[in-house]
mmCIF file of C-alpha atoms and ligand atoms in Angstrom:
data_model
loop_
_atom_site.group_PDB
_atom_site.id
_atom_site.type_symbol
_atom_site.label_atom_id
_atom_site.label_comp_id
_atom_site.label_asym_id
_atom_site.label_seq_id
_atom_site.Cartn_x
_atom_site.Cartn_y
_atom_site.Cartn_z
ATOM 1 C CA MET D 1 -60.575 53.200 54.043
ATOM 2 C CA LYS D 2 -58.546 53.548 50.910
ATOM 3 C CA PRO D 3 -60.759 55.722 48.732
ATOM 4 C CA LEU D 4 -58.976 54.844 45.528
ATOM 5 C CA GLN D 5 -58.833 51.141 46.191
ATOM 6 C CA TYR D 6 -61.484 50.476 43.609
ATOM 7 C CA GLY D 7 -62.377 51.796 40.283
ATOM 8 C CA LEU D 8 -61.396 52.555 36.784
ATOM 9 C CA VAL D 9 -62.361 56.187 36.796
ATOM 10 C CA GLY D 10 -58.890 57.570 36.375
ATOM 11 C CA VAL D 11 -57.819 54.832 34.029
ATOM 12 C CA VAL D 12 -60.799 55.169 31.755
ATOM 13 C CA LEU D 13 -60.656 58.939 31.633
ATOM 14 C CA GLY D 14 -56.987 58.665 30.871
ATOM 15 C CA LEU D 15 -57.849 56.661 27.805
ATOM 16 C CA GLY D 16 -59.669 59.570 26.258
ATOM 17 C CA GLY D 17 -62.948 59.696 28.079
ATOM 18 C CA VAL D 18 -62.549 63.331 29.037
ATOM 19 C CA ALA D 19 -64.020 64.626 25.827
ATOM 20 C CA LEU D 20 -67.025 62.383 26.321
ATOM 21 C CA LEU D 21 -67.530 63.208 29.960
ATOM 22 C CA SER D 22 -69.348 66.459 29.416
ATOM 23 C CA TYR D 23 -72.355 64.796 27.906
ATOM 24 C CA THR D 24 -72.260 61.173 28.912
ATOM 25 C CA GLY D 25 -73.050 62.190 32.473
ATOM 26 C CA ALA D 26 -76.428 63.349 31.309
ATOM 27 C CA ARG D 27 -77.056 60.004 29.686
ATOM 28 C CA HIS D 28 -77.301 58.141 32.923
ATOM 29 C CA GLU D 29 -80.854 58.281 34.098
ATOM 30 C CA ALA D 30 -80.804 58.297 37.866
ATOM 31 C CA SER D 31 -84.344 59.337 38.578
ATOM 32 C CA THR D 32 -87.730 57.777 38.192
ATOM 33 C CA THR D 33 -88.353 59.946 35.165
ATOM 34 C CA ALA D 34 -86.198 57.925 32.802
ATOM 35 C CA PRO D 35 -88.213 56.819 29.784
ATOM 36 C CA GLY D 36 -89.790 53.465 30.341
ATOM 37 C CA THR D 37 -88.227 53.211 33.756
ATOM 38 C CA ALA D 38 -89.738 52.660 37.143
ATOM 39 C CA THR D 39 -87.502 52.612 40.163
ATOM 40 C CA SER D 40 -89.953 52.725 42.976
ATOM 41 C CA GLY D 41 -92.569 50.252 43.990
ATOM 42 C CA THR D 42 -95.359 52.252 42.468
ATOM 43 C CA ILE D 43 -96.278 54.096 39.326
ATOM 44 C CA SER D 44 -99.261 56.371 39.560
ATOM 45 C CA GLY D 45 -100.420 54.451 42.590
ATOM 46 C CA ALA D 46 -100.256 51.085 40.860
ATOM 47 C CA SER D 47 -97.908 48.506 42.284
ATOM 48 C CA VAL D 48 -95.045 47.630 39.973
ATOM 49 C CA LYS D 49 -92.810 44.653 40.466
ATOM 50 C CA ILE D 50 -89.067 45.331 40.381
ATOM 51 C CA GLY D 51 -86.817 42.369 39.749
ATOM 52 C CA GLY D 52 -87.610 38.870 38.601
ATOM 53 C CA PRO D 53 -86.280 35.780 36.882
ATOM 54 C CA PHE D 54 -83.315 35.914 34.544
ATOM 55 C CA GLU D 55 -80.780 33.556 33.040
ATOM 56 C CA LEU D 56 -77.371 35.054 32.342
ATOM 57 C CA VAL D 57 -73.703 34.101 32.096
ATOM 58 C CA ASP D 58 -71.276 35.217 34.760
ATOM 59 C CA HIS D 59 -67.758 36.484 34.170
ATOM 60 C CA THR D 60 -66.355 32.976 34.600
ATOM 61 C CA GLY D 61 -68.620 31.637 31.851
ATOM 62 C CA ARG D 62 -71.036 29.891 34.210
ATOM 63 C CA VAL D 63 -74.784 30.023 33.520
ATOM 64 C CA VAL D 64 -76.597 31.637 36.434
ATOM 65 C CA HIS D 65 -80.239 32.138 37.261
ATOM 66 C CA GLU D 66 -81.777 34.803 39.444
ATOM 67 C CA SER D 67 -83.048 32.032 41.728
ATOM 68 C CA ASP D 68 -79.448 30.893 42.370
ATOM 69 C CA PHE D 69 -79.038 33.920 44.622
ATOM 70 C CA ARG D 70 -81.854 33.152 47.061
ATOM 71 C CA GLY D 71 -80.560 33.466 50.597
ATOM 72 C CA LYS D 72 -78.396 36.446 49.724
ATOM 73 C CA PHE D 73 -79.213 40.089 49.467
ATOM 74 C CA LEU D 74 -78.439 41.488 46.036
ATOM 75 C CA LEU D 75 -77.088 44.862 45.042
ATOM 76 C CA VAL D 76 -77.890 44.985 41.340
ATOM 77 C CA TYR D 77 -76.474 47.541 38.960
ATOM 78 C CA PHE D 78 -76.947 47.657 35.191
ATOM 79 C CA GLY D 79 -74.261 49.337 33.121
ATOM 80 C CA TYR D 80 -71.437 48.577 30.701
ATOM 81 C CA THR D 81 -67.683 48.334 30.823
ATOM 82 C CA PHE D 82 -67.059 50.937 28.127
ATOM 83 C CA CYS D 83 -68.878 53.551 30.226
ATOM 84 C CA PRO D 84 -66.488 56.473 30.744
ATOM 85 C CA ASP D 85 -67.769 57.812 34.009
ATOM 86 C CA VAL D 86 -70.863 56.897 35.961
ATOM 87 C CA CYS D 87 -70.717 53.098 35.839
ATOM 88 C CA PRO D 88 -67.236 52.808 37.365
ATOM 89 C CA THR D 89 -68.184 55.372 39.978
ATOM 90 C CA GLU D 90 -71.285 53.443 40.958
ATOM 91 C CA LEU D 91 -69.397 50.143 41.151
ATOM 92 C CA GLN D 92 -66.776 51.839 43.272
ATOM 93 C CA ASP D 93 -69.528 53.112 45.580
ATOM 94 C CA ILE D 94 -70.931 49.583 45.909
ATOM 95 C CA SER D 95 -67.468 48.192 46.625
ATOM 96 C CA MET D 96 -66.729 50.775 49.284
ATOM 97 C CA ALA D 97 -70.159 50.315 50.865
ATOM 98 C CA LEU D 98 -69.470 46.590 51.186
ATOM 99 C CA ASP D 99 -66.155 47.395 52.848
ATOM 100 C CA ILE D 100 -67.923 49.699 55.294
ATOM 101 C CA LEU D 101 -70.400 46.924 56.134
ATOM 102 C CA GLY D 102 -67.505 44.582 56.811
ATOM 103 C CA PRO D 103 -68.321 40.969 57.703
ATOM 104 C CA ARG D 104 -72.053 41.669 57.444
ATOM 105 C CA ALA D 105 -71.565 42.103 53.697
ATOM 106 C CA SER D 106 -70.894 38.392 53.345
ATOM 107 C CA ILE D 107 -74.623 37.887 52.751
ATOM 108 C CA VAL D 108 -74.694 40.592 50.066
ATOM 109 C CA GLN D 109 -74.017 39.598 46.473
ATOM 110 C CA PRO D 110 -73.226 42.563 44.220
ATOM 111 C CA LEU D 111 -74.193 42.024 40.574
ATOM 112 C CA PHE D 112 -73.058 44.086 37.616
ATOM 113 C CA ILE D 113 -75.303 43.286 34.652
ATOM 114 C CA THR D 114 -74.170 44.644 31.316
ATOM 115 C CA ILE D 115 -76.616 46.373 29.015
ATOM 116 C CA ASP D 116 -74.011 46.123 26.242
ATOM 117 C CA PRO D 117 -73.725 42.363 25.707
ATOM 118 C CA GLU D 118 -72.294 42.707 22.226
ATOM 119 C CA ARG D 119 -69.046 44.128 23.591
ATOM 120 C CA ASP D 120 -69.163 42.828 27.159
ATOM 121 C CA THR D 121 -68.141 39.201 26.792
ATOM 122 C CA PRO D 122 -67.460 37.121 29.928
ATOM 123 C CA GLU D 123 -63.742 37.741 29.383
ATOM 124 C CA ILE D 124 -64.187 41.507 29.212
ATOM 125 C CA MET D 125 -66.444 41.389 32.271
ATOM 126 C CA ALA D 126 -63.902 39.314 34.198
ATOM 127 C CA ASP D 127 -61.176 41.837 33.633
ATOM 128 C CA TYR D 128 -63.460 44.732 34.474
ATOM 129 C CA VAL D 129 -64.919 43.408 37.718
ATOM 130 C CA SER D 130 -61.424 42.546 38.956
ATOM 131 C CA HIS D 131 -60.925 46.270 39.518
ATOM 132 C CA PHE D 132 -63.710 46.370 42.072
ATOM 133 C CA HIS D 133 -64.883 44.403 45.121
ATOM 134 C CA PRO D 134 -63.762 40.742 45.088
ATOM 135 C CA SER D 135 -67.348 39.552 45.504
ATOM 136 C CA LEU D 136 -68.625 41.529 42.499
ATOM 137 C CA LEU D 137 -70.083 39.245 39.852
ATOM 138 C CA GLY D 138 -70.278 40.444 36.276
ATOM 139 C CA LEU D 139 -73.195 39.116 34.242
ATOM 140 C CA THR D 140 -73.706 39.122 30.502
ATOM 141 C CA GLY D 141 -75.729 37.055 28.039
ATOM 142 C CA THR D 142 -77.434 37.193 24.713
ATOM 143 C CA PRO D 143 -79.172 40.452 23.807
ATOM 144 C CA GLU D 144 -82.462 38.684 24.507
ATOM 145 C CA GLN D 145 -81.325 37.513 27.939
ATOM 146 C CA ILE D 146 -80.114 40.994 28.819
ATOM 147 C CA ASP D 147 -83.378 42.461 27.609
ATOM 148 C CA THR D 148 -85.320 40.100 29.863
ATOM 149 C CA ALA D 149 -83.228 41.047 32.899
ATOM 150 C CA ALA D 150 -83.416 44.768 32.174
ATOM 151 C CA ARG D 151 -87.169 44.607 31.696
ATOM 152 C CA ALA D 152 -87.543 42.808 35.021
ATOM 153 C CA TYR D 153 -85.830 45.728 36.730
ATOM 154 C CA ARG D 154 -87.518 48.364 34.584
ATOM 155 C CA VAL D 155 -84.097 49.477 33.405
ATOM 156 C CA TYR D 156 -83.954 51.564 30.257
ATOM 157 C CA TYR D 157 -81.017 51.294 27.868
ATOM 158 C CA ALA D 158 -80.238 52.143 24.271
ATOM 159 C CA ARG D 159 -77.360 53.022 22.060
ATOM 160 C CA ASP D 160 -76.556 56.671 22.443
ATOM 161 C CA ALA D 161 -77.956 58.513 19.431
ATOM 162 C CA GLU D 162 -74.966 60.828 19.115
ATOM 163 C CA THR D 163 -72.480 57.973 18.898
ATOM 164 C CA LEU D 164 -74.444 55.589 16.696
ATOM 165 C CA GLU D 165 -71.877 55.975 13.937
ATOM 166 C CA ALA D 166 -68.888 55.533 16.228
ATOM 167 C CA GLN D 167 -68.696 51.829 15.328
ATOM 168 C CA ASP D 168 -66.986 50.043 18.221
ATOM 169 C CA ASN D 169 -66.712 53.209 20.277
ATOM 170 C CA TYR D 170 -70.419 53.894 20.743
ATOM 171 C CA LEU D 171 -71.839 54.869 24.092
ATOM 172 C CA MET D 172 -74.968 53.629 25.791
ATOM 173 C CA THR D 173 -77.734 55.588 27.439
ATOM 174 C CA HIS D 174 -79.009 53.727 30.465
ATOM 175 C CA SER D 175 -80.713 53.939 33.831
ATOM 176 C CA SER D 176 -78.140 54.292 36.592
ATOM 177 C CA ILE D 177 -79.742 52.764 39.660
ATOM 178 C CA ILE D 178 -78.484 50.402 42.346
ATOM 179 C CA PHE D 179 -81.236 48.033 43.467
ATOM 180 C CA LEU D 180 -81.298 46.270 46.837
ATOM 181 C CA ILE D 181 -83.064 42.907 46.605
ATOM 182 C CA SER D 182 -83.992 40.736 49.590
ATOM 183 C CA LYS D 183 -82.919 37.172 50.318
ATOM 184 C CA LYS D 184 -86.291 36.114 48.896
ATOM 185 C CA GLY D 185 -85.764 37.993 45.652
ATOM 186 C CA GLU D 186 -87.983 40.922 46.542
ATOM 187 C CA TYR D 187 -87.231 44.566 45.819
ATOM 188 C CA LEU D 188 -86.367 46.495 48.998
ATOM 189 C CA THR D 189 -85.027 49.875 47.912
ATOM 190 C CA HIS D 190 -82.756 51.577 45.412
ATOM 191 C CA PHE D 191 -80.008 54.177 45.219
ATOM 192 C CA GLY D 192 -79.320 56.813 42.602
ATOM 193 C CA VAL D 193 -76.059 58.383 41.552
ATOM 194 C CA ALA D 194 -76.221 60.901 44.402
ATOM 195 C CA SER D 195 -75.889 58.136 46.986
ATOM 196 C CA GLY D 196 -72.315 57.635 48.091
ATOM 197 C CA PRO D 197 -70.891 54.556 49.803
ATOM 198 C CA GLU D 198 -71.644 55.808 53.313
ATOM 199 C CA GLU D 199 -75.314 56.311 52.516
ATOM 200 C CA ILE D 200 -75.589 52.961 50.767
ATOM 201 C CA ALA D 201 -73.966 51.174 53.696
ATOM 202 C CA ALA D 202 -76.144 53.026 56.208
ATOM 203 C CA LYS D 203 -79.345 52.085 54.394
ATOM 204 C CA VAL D 204 -78.420 48.511 53.518
ATOM 205 C CA GLY D 205 -77.044 47.676 56.970
ATOM 206 C CA PRO D 206 -80.371 47.560 58.838
ATOM 207 C CA TYR D 207 -81.727 44.973 56.387
ATOM 208 C CA LEU D 208 -78.887 42.533 57.020
HETATM 209 NI NI1 LIG H 1 -72.718 54.039 32.460
#
């Protein structure tokens, strides 16, 4: 393994993210306690569906639907390219997990769905995903399309209150969860920020 094969962590921090790091880390909600967020199959004993239909635009400009991915397992992560720390780390973990899985990962489609569609155009997404696993697909869309996708996955996101006046340099608060979805489009499990690539690979592998 080449641990630094993927990722923008160093690059992004080098661009001035260090000052932001101390508090942005706390703005990634990795647990089931995030406001408006459910990451498990149940809330208070009631069954909650995770995942569902969406229509988005991939980083090549192609319109894609959730149903297009039937027959592949999905690793779905919501974040944004301007994120200074956790998002690139999570995408690096996904990339390295796919490397660990080797040829078996050919039936796994990793998806990076932006929760910041106003800045994350297909062009921006294309450049960003190129730093990670070659199979990683970046998805964006209209704010309404992103909202539909995020709601389907019970993902919370909002502009960070402390950077609301930062104009183009605002940050986003968002759930930081990697979802594993079955070939039939059904939620299987999820991973939080504490899960490294080895754990992700070990838990995804038996499903493949
Ligand atoms: Ni992030």
